[in-house]
Tab-separated table of C-alpha atoms and ligand atoms in Angstrom:
chain	number	residue	atom	x	y	z
A	372	MET	CA	122.997	78.798	-1.489
A	373	ILE	CA	122.870	76.245	-4.329
A	374	PRO	CA	119.647	74.208	-3.876
A	375	ARG	CA	120.161	71.137	-1.705
A	376	HIS	CA	118.227	68.871	-4.104
A	377	ARG	CA	118.442	69.293	-7.868
A	378	PRO	CA	116.141	66.653	-9.373
A	379	TRP	CA	116.099	68.495	-12.730
A	380	GLU	CA	119.692	67.313	-13.201
A	381	GLU	CA	118.487	63.696	-13.255
A	382	ALA	CA	115.467	63.517	-15.539
A	383	ALA	CA	113.500	65.659	-17.950
A	384	ASP	CA	110.369	63.511	-17.672
A	385	PHE	CA	107.966	62.280	-14.997
A	386	GLN	CA	109.513	59.424	-13.125
A	387	ILE	CA	109.065	57.172	-10.100
A	388	GLY	CA	112.662	57.814	-9.092
A	389	LEU	CA	112.570	56.053	-5.717
A	390	ARG	CA	115.823	55.167	-3.967
A	391	PRO	CA	116.634	53.902	-0.496
A	392	VAL	CA	118.164	56.260	2.063
A	393	ALA	CA	119.695	55.461	5.449
A	394	PRO	CA	117.023	55.395	8.190
A	395	GLY	CA	118.996	58.089	10.019
A	396	ASP	CA	118.466	60.391	7.009
A	397	TRP	CA	114.696	59.922	7.001
A	398	LEU	CA	113.683	63.460	8.063
A	399	GLU	CA	115.981	66.271	6.973
A	400	GLY	CA	114.996	68.872	9.573
A	401	GLY	CA	116.285	72.377	8.959
A	402	GLU	CA	113.423	74.386	10.446
A	403	ALA	CA	113.717	75.587	14.029
A	404	ASP	CA	110.021	75.525	14.942
A	405	PRO	CA	107.698	73.882	12.413
A	406	ALA	CA	104.764	74.159	14.835
A	407	ALA	CA	105.026	77.962	14.745
A	408	ARG	CA	104.327	77.805	10.995
A	409	LYS	CA	101.775	74.992	11.056
A	410	ASP	CA	99.664	75.797	14.136
A	411	PRO	CA	98.201	79.091	12.802
A	412	LEU	CA	97.154	77.328	9.568
A	413	PHE	CA	95.664	74.453	11.547
A	414	ALA	CA	93.674	76.974	13.616
A	415	ALA	CA	92.530	79.279	10.803
A	416	SER	CA	92.410	77.190	7.596
A	417	ARG	CA	91.688	73.707	8.904
A	418	GLY	CA	90.194	72.195	5.752
A	419	LEU	CA	93.095	73.324	3.570
A	420	VAL	CA	95.753	71.754	5.758
A	421	TRP	CA	94.154	68.897	7.679
A	422	ALA	CA	91.782	65.987	7.037
A	423	GLU	CA	91.277	62.526	8.487
A	424	ALA	CA	89.046	59.597	7.589
A	425	GLU	CA	87.166	57.464	10.057
A	426	GLY	CA	89.205	54.572	11.419
A	427	SER	CA	92.598	56.208	10.777
A	428	ARG	CA	93.513	56.946	14.416
A	429	PRO	CA	95.455	53.684	15.048
A	430	GLY	CA	97.603	54.375	11.953
A	431	GLN	CA	98.003	57.996	13.014
A	432	ALA	CA	99.164	56.886	16.458
A	433	GLU	CA	101.795	54.683	14.858
A	434	VAL	CA	103.021	57.632	12.781
A	435	LEU	CA	103.423	59.647	15.972
A	436	GLU	CA	105.427	56.805	17.532
A	437	MET	CA	107.648	56.654	14.458
A	438	VAL	CA	108.293	60.395	14.462
A	439	GLU	CA	108.961	60.392	18.208
A	440	ALA	CA	111.343	57.468	17.789
A	441	ALA	CA	113.276	59.552	15.246
A	442	LEU	CA	113.117	62.968	16.922
A	443	GLY	CA	112.549	62.180	20.592
A	444	PRO	CA	109.322	62.536	22.551
A	445	ALA	CA	107.709	65.943	22.800
A	446	PRO	CA	104.531	66.748	24.651
A	447	ALA	CA	101.680	68.020	22.455
A	448	PRO	CA	98.244	69.192	23.569
A	449	PRO	CA	96.315	65.916	24.130
A	450	GLU	CA	93.325	66.988	22.048
A	451	LEU	CA	95.378	67.071	18.827
A	452	PRO	CA	94.924	64.178	16.380
A	453	PRO	CA	98.099	62.047	16.582
A	454	LEU	CA	99.143	62.605	12.955
A	455	TYR	CA	98.978	66.354	13.441
A	456	ALA	CA	100.892	66.079	16.737
A	457	ALA	CA	103.572	64.263	14.696
A	458	ALA	CA	103.504	66.771	11.824
A	459	ARG	CA	104.158	69.762	14.068
A	460	ARG	CA	107.488	68.185	15.093
A	461	THR	CA	108.951	68.257	11.578
A	462	PRO	CA	109.012	70.573	8.545
A	463	ASP	CA	107.605	67.735	6.433
A	464	ASP	CA	103.954	67.284	5.595
A	465	LEU	CA	102.675	63.828	6.560
A	466	CYS	CA	100.251	61.690	4.545
A	467	LEU	CA	98.919	58.372	5.854
A	468	MET	CA	98.045	55.831	3.167
A	469	GLU	CA	96.053	52.743	4.159
A	470	LYS	CA	94.611	49.893	2.178
A	471	ARG	CA	90.842	50.021	2.201
A	472	GLU	CA	88.833	47.490	0.182
A	473	GLY	CA	91.808	46.627	-1.976
A	474	GLN	CA	92.931	50.196	-2.754
A	475	TRP	CA	95.655	52.321	-1.183
A	476	ARG	CA	93.826	55.428	0.046
A	477	LEU	CA	94.786	58.629	1.783
A	478	THR	CA	93.218	58.299	5.244
A	479	ALA	CA	94.794	61.253	7.064
A	480	LEU	CA	97.050	64.148	6.123
A	481	SER	CA	98.659	67.250	7.492
A	482	LEU	CA	99.442	69.407	4.453
A	483	SER	CA	100.835	72.784	5.480
A	484	ALA	CA	102.915	73.239	2.300
A	485	GLY	CA	100.580	71.780	-0.317
A	486	SER	CA	101.542	72.396	-3.926
A	487	PHE	CA	98.234	73.368	-5.537
A	488	PHE	CA	96.001	70.962	-3.646
A	489	THR	CA	94.241	70.925	-0.298
A	490	ALA	CA	93.672	68.310	2.382
A	491	GLU	CA	89.888	68.371	2.071
A	492	GLU	CA	90.091	67.818	-1.714
A	493	VAL	CA	92.254	64.724	-1.543
A	494	ILE	CA	91.204	62.882	1.640
A	495	GLY	CA	89.980	59.373	0.854
A	496	ARG	CA	91.443	59.330	-2.656
A	497	SER	CA	93.159	56.259	-4.065
A	498	LEU	CA	96.581	56.365	-5.734
A	499	ALA	CA	94.820	56.402	-9.113
A	500	GLU	CA	92.503	59.250	-8.126
A	501	LEU	CA	95.302	61.310	-6.558
A	502	HIS	CA	97.268	61.122	-9.790
A	503	GLY	CA	94.371	61.618	-12.208
A	504	PRO	CA	95.766	65.005	-13.342
A	505	VAL	CA	99.273	63.620	-13.974
A	506	THR	CA	99.629	62.903	-17.695
A	507	GLY	CA	100.328	59.220	-18.332
A	508	PHE	CA	100.396	58.196	-14.652
A	509	ALA	CA	97.731	55.496	-14.998
A	510	GLU	CA	99.434	53.906	-17.997
A	511	ARG	CA	103.076	54.275	-16.997
A	512	PHE	CA	103.282	54.205	-13.199
A	513	LEU	CA	100.151	53.175	-11.338
A	514	VAL	CA	100.654	49.405	-11.197
A	515	ARG	CA	104.310	49.754	-10.244
A	516	VAL	CA	103.514	52.271	-7.504
A	517	GLN	CA	100.754	50.040	-6.095
A	518	ARG	CA	103.242	47.149	-5.968
A	519	ILE	CA	105.762	49.315	-4.164
A	520	PHE	CA	103.133	50.167	-1.542
A	521	ASP	CA	102.167	46.490	-1.202
A	522	GLY	CA	105.720	45.239	-0.860
A	523	LEU	CA	107.462	47.980	1.132
A	524	ARG	CA	109.645	46.389	3.807
A	525	PRO	CA	109.572	47.976	7.279
A	526	GLU	CA	113.312	48.599	7.435
A	527	LEU	CA	113.366	50.532	4.135
A	528	VAL	CA	113.144	54.288	3.781
A	529	LEU	CA	112.567	55.332	0.156
A	530	GLU	CA	113.075	58.833	-1.195
A	531	ARG	CA	112.022	60.618	-4.371
A	532	ARG	CA	112.151	64.254	-5.435
A	533	ASN	CA	110.220	66.371	-7.885
A	534	TRP	CA	110.390	70.021	-8.788
A	535	THR	CA	108.652	72.935	-10.351
A	536	LEU	CA	109.155	76.646	-10.745
A	537	LEU	CA	106.864	79.304	-9.269
A	538	ASN	CA	106.687	83.060	-8.839
A	539	SER	CA	106.183	82.602	-5.110
A	540	ASP	CA	108.348	82.021	-2.074
A	541	ALA	CA	105.428	80.812	0.044
A	542	LEU	CA	105.386	77.269	1.406
A	543	HIS	CA	101.607	77.200	1.791
A	544	THR	CA	100.305	77.318	-1.797
A	545	PRO	CA	96.905	75.600	-1.824
A	546	ALA	CA	95.802	77.111	-5.169
A	547	SER	CA	97.540	77.978	-8.428
A	548	GLY	CA	95.184	80.802	-9.499
A	549	PRO	CA	96.369	83.634	-7.222
A	550	ILE	CA	100.030	82.851	-7.948
A	551	ARG	CA	99.707	82.555	-11.718
A	552	ALA	CA	97.620	85.748	-11.814
A	553	ARG	CA	100.726	87.618	-10.651
A	554	ILE	CA	103.220	86.350	-13.215
A	555	ALA	CA	102.687	89.466	-15.333
A	556	GLU	CA	103.875	91.570	-12.375
A	557	VAL	CA	107.334	89.997	-12.406
A	558	ASP	CA	109.947	92.470	-13.638
A	559	PRO	CA	111.974	90.495	-16.212
A	560	ALA	CA	115.186	92.066	-14.918
A	561	GLN	CA	114.367	90.641	-11.461
A	562	ALA	CA	113.170	87.224	-12.604
A	563	GLY	CA	116.052	85.426	-10.859
A	564	ALA	CA	114.866	86.786	-7.517
A	565	ALA	CA	111.132	86.507	-8.153
A	566	LEU	CA	111.082	82.953	-9.504
A	567	ASN	CA	111.694	80.089	-7.111
A	568	LEU	CA	112.729	76.522	-7.712
A	569	ARG	CA	110.324	74.454	-5.631
A	570	VAL	CA	111.599	70.989	-4.793
A	571	GLU	CA	109.561	68.365	-2.976
A	572	ARG	CA	111.612	65.701	-1.226
A	573	GLN	CA	109.280	62.831	-0.466
A	574	THR	CA	109.763	59.645	1.541
A	575	LEU	CA	107.870	56.389	1.988
A	576	ARG	CA	107.926	54.094	5.029
A	577	ARG	CA	105.876	51.116	6.115
A	578	LEU	CA	104.030	51.306	9.435
A	579	PRO	CA	104.789	47.769	10.627
A	580	ARG	CA	102.017	47.410	13.201
A	581	THR	CA	98.998	48.883	11.431
A	582	GLY	CA	100.216	48.049	7.896
A	583	GLY	CA	99.840	51.505	6.325
A	584	VAL	CA	102.448	53.586	4.501
A	585	LEU	CA	103.626	56.986	5.640
A	586	PHE	CA	104.356	59.406	2.776
A	587	THR	CA	106.251	62.555	3.754
A	588	ILE	CA	106.667	65.722	1.697
A	589	ARG	CA	109.319	68.313	2.504
A	590	VAL	CA	109.336	71.447	0.353
A	591	TRP	CA	112.602	73.279	-0.305
A	592	LEU	CA	112.600	76.682	-2.017
A	593	ALA	CA	115.505	78.503	-3.669
A	594	PRO	CA	115.462	81.526	-5.980
A	595	LEU	CA	116.691	80.954	-9.530
A	596	ASP	CA	119.421	83.472	-8.724
A	597	SER	CA	121.013	80.862	-6.454
A	598	LEU	CA	122.179	79.026	-9.599
A	599	ARG	CA	124.290	81.984	-10.701
A	600	LYS	CA	126.991	81.013	-8.235
A	601	ASP	CA	127.902	77.865	-10.138
A	602	PRO	CA	128.150	77.853	-13.965
A	603	ASP	CA	127.882	74.046	-14.152
A	604	ARG	CA	124.667	74.051	-12.111
A	605	LEU	CA	123.318	76.907	-14.177
A	606	ALA	CA	124.069	75.042	-17.413
A	607	ALA	CA	122.445	71.881	-16.042
A	608	PHE	CA	119.296	73.801	-15.172
A	609	ALA	CA	119.229	75.454	-18.626
A	610	ARG	CA	119.471	72.016	-20.214
A	611	ALA	CA	116.688	70.615	-18.008
A	612	TRP	CA	114.420	73.564	-18.710
A	613	ARG	CA	114.906	73.288	-22.474
A	614	THR	CA	114.677	69.501	-22.722
A	615	ALA	CA	111.638	68.887	-20.485
A	616	THR	CA	109.260	66.542	-22.255
A	617	PRO	CA	106.177	68.217	-23.742
A	618	GLU	CA	104.003	66.418	-21.152
A	619	LEU	CA	106.064	67.650	-18.203
A	620	HIS	CA	106.295	71.151	-19.700
A	621	ALA	CA	102.516	71.306	-20.124
A	622	TYR	CA	101.655	69.756	-16.726
A	623	LYS	CA	103.909	72.215	-14.864
A	624	ARG	CA	102.791	75.170	-17.000
A	625	PHE	CA	106.365	76.066	-17.898
A	626	ASP	CA	104.902	77.941	-20.875
A	627	LEU	CA	103.818	80.670	-18.441
A	628	TYR	CA	107.411	81.168	-17.303
A	629	ASP	CA	109.380	80.539	-20.505
A	630	PRO	CA	110.142	84.162	-21.469
A	631	LEU	CA	111.158	85.054	-17.904
A	632	VAL	CA	113.361	81.988	-17.515
A	633	GLU	CA	115.011	82.399	-20.931
A	634	GLY	CA	115.709	86.059	-20.106
A	635	PHE	CA	117.211	85.046	-16.785
A	636	LEU	CA	119.405	82.390	-18.405
A	637	ARG	CA	120.690	84.865	-20.989
A	638	ARG	CA	121.560	87.492	-18.409
A	639	ALA	CA	123.158	84.918	-16.122
A	640	GLY	CA	125.426	83.746	-18.966
A	641	ALA	CA	124.051	80.208	-19.385
A	642	PRO	CA	125.008	78.434	-22.622
A	643	GLU	CA	122.594	79.073	-25.473
A	644	GLY	CA	120.050	76.390	-26.363
A	645	ASP	CA	120.299	74.524	-29.681
B	647	HEM	C1	105.739	56.044	-5.000
B	647	HEM	C2	104.860	56.947	-4.758
B	647	HEM	C3	104.499	58.062	-5.680
B	647	HEM	C4	104.947	58.380	-6.931
B	647	HEM	C5	105.983	57.656	-7.776
B	647	HEM	C6	104.259	59.595	-7.332
B	647	HEM	C7	104.433	60.242	-8.529
B	647	HEM	C8	103.901	61.448	-8.863
B	647	HEM	C9	104.214	62.189	-10.051
B	647	HEM	C10	105.179	61.735	-11.154
B	647	HEM	C11	103.517	63.342	-10.003
B	647	HEM	C12	103.581	64.491	-11.017
B	647	HEM	C13	104.470	65.599	-10.484
B	647	HEM	C14	105.901	65.168	-10.355
B	647	HEM	O1	106.238	64.478	-9.366
B	647	HEM	O2	106.694	65.481	-11.196
B	647	HEM	C15	102.731	63.323	-8.800
B	647	HEM	C16	101.842	64.306	-8.415
B	647	HEM	C17	101.042	64.194	-7.314
B	647	HEM	N1	101.087	63.233	-6.338
B	647	HEM	FE1	102.212	61.584	-6.350
B	647	HEM	N2	103.407	59.968	-6.335
B	647	HEM	C18	103.515	59.050	-5.319
B	647	HEM	C19	102.811	59.031	-4.138
B	647	HEM	C20	101.865	59.949	-3.802
B	647	HEM	C21	101.097	59.898	-2.580
B	647	HEM	C22	101.222	58.858	-1.476
B	647	HEM	C23	100.285	60.955	-2.613
B	647	HEM	C24	99.328	61.303	-1.508
B	647	HEM	C25	99.212	62.491	-1.023
B	647	HEM	C26	100.518	61.682	-3.853
B	647	HEM	C27	99.855	62.816	-4.268
B	647	HEM	C28	100.124	63.509	-5.410
B	647	HEM	C29	99.402	64.708	-5.807
B	647	HEM	C30	98.249	65.361	-5.055
B	647	HEM	C31	99.973	65.138	-6.994
B	647	HEM	C32	99.564	66.372	-7.803
B	647	HEM	C33	98.472	65.969	-8.762
B	647	HEM	C34	97.822	67.186	-9.408
B	647	HEM	O3	98.441	67.759	-10.310
B	647	HEM	O4	96.730	67.557	-8.977
B	647	HEM	N3	101.486	61.037	-4.537
B	647	HEM	N4	102.981	62.166	-8.120
């Protein structure tokens, strides 16, 4: 199937890229039993997938109310923290941002499909600290993003997407090392099957009672081969791959995948680059 979201068709650079979506489209669903995937990680790898700061329980409880209002009530074991009880209802990861001493900080998160970061690493971080590794974020985006968090109206649901490419079809990818160490094992003739487009569809919503912001992350995976079915989509991806800004290219380590992707594009019949 052609990937549901194709953010590479819209920009070849980092971007804020937020747009409103209908409240009914807030959570996309599409996974029969998210708890069956998340519960074993919560039991066995707690620090990778779960963290909460002191004082975050009222905000967490409001997140649970919001998710139940969207998906209907569902009993969860009472000992679970409310944000995790909410997260096991939906494929999305849930991140609670609250303003503490003037800064928006991550005060609780359930992160079962983290893209090269873990819950215990990021808990308590401010927007600036979270985005420290993102080239140019502080100069280009930080103030605007802080204003968006400050001004978000309760009735709005905002969406943004980002993407990368990985030699993995796992959702739970807390670290880059083990994945990148296996790039050399990819058979170039099979690159279209071995390499996956990894799209994060993220949303933002105000929690009207406690004042925080709920940030959701839903990861969608599709093999590069899925683009073969549509020459226009294939050409658009080839263009995006070849025109990515140097900063984006470096941040996402596209250099590691360049020969495999170029080989794939050639075999799939994509137009040649300039
Ligand atoms: C309007 C809100 C936000 C914007 C515009 C934004 C933007 C970005 C951008 C441009 C990147 C680089 C990758 C990419 O998307 O292409 C990024 C990475 C990241 N963002 Fe955000 N972000 C937002 C909110 C958040 C929130 C609430 C969190 C809290 C969990 C977060 C955590 C991260 C992390 C952990 C990374 C990866 C940084 C790394 O490489 O270690 N972001 N974000």
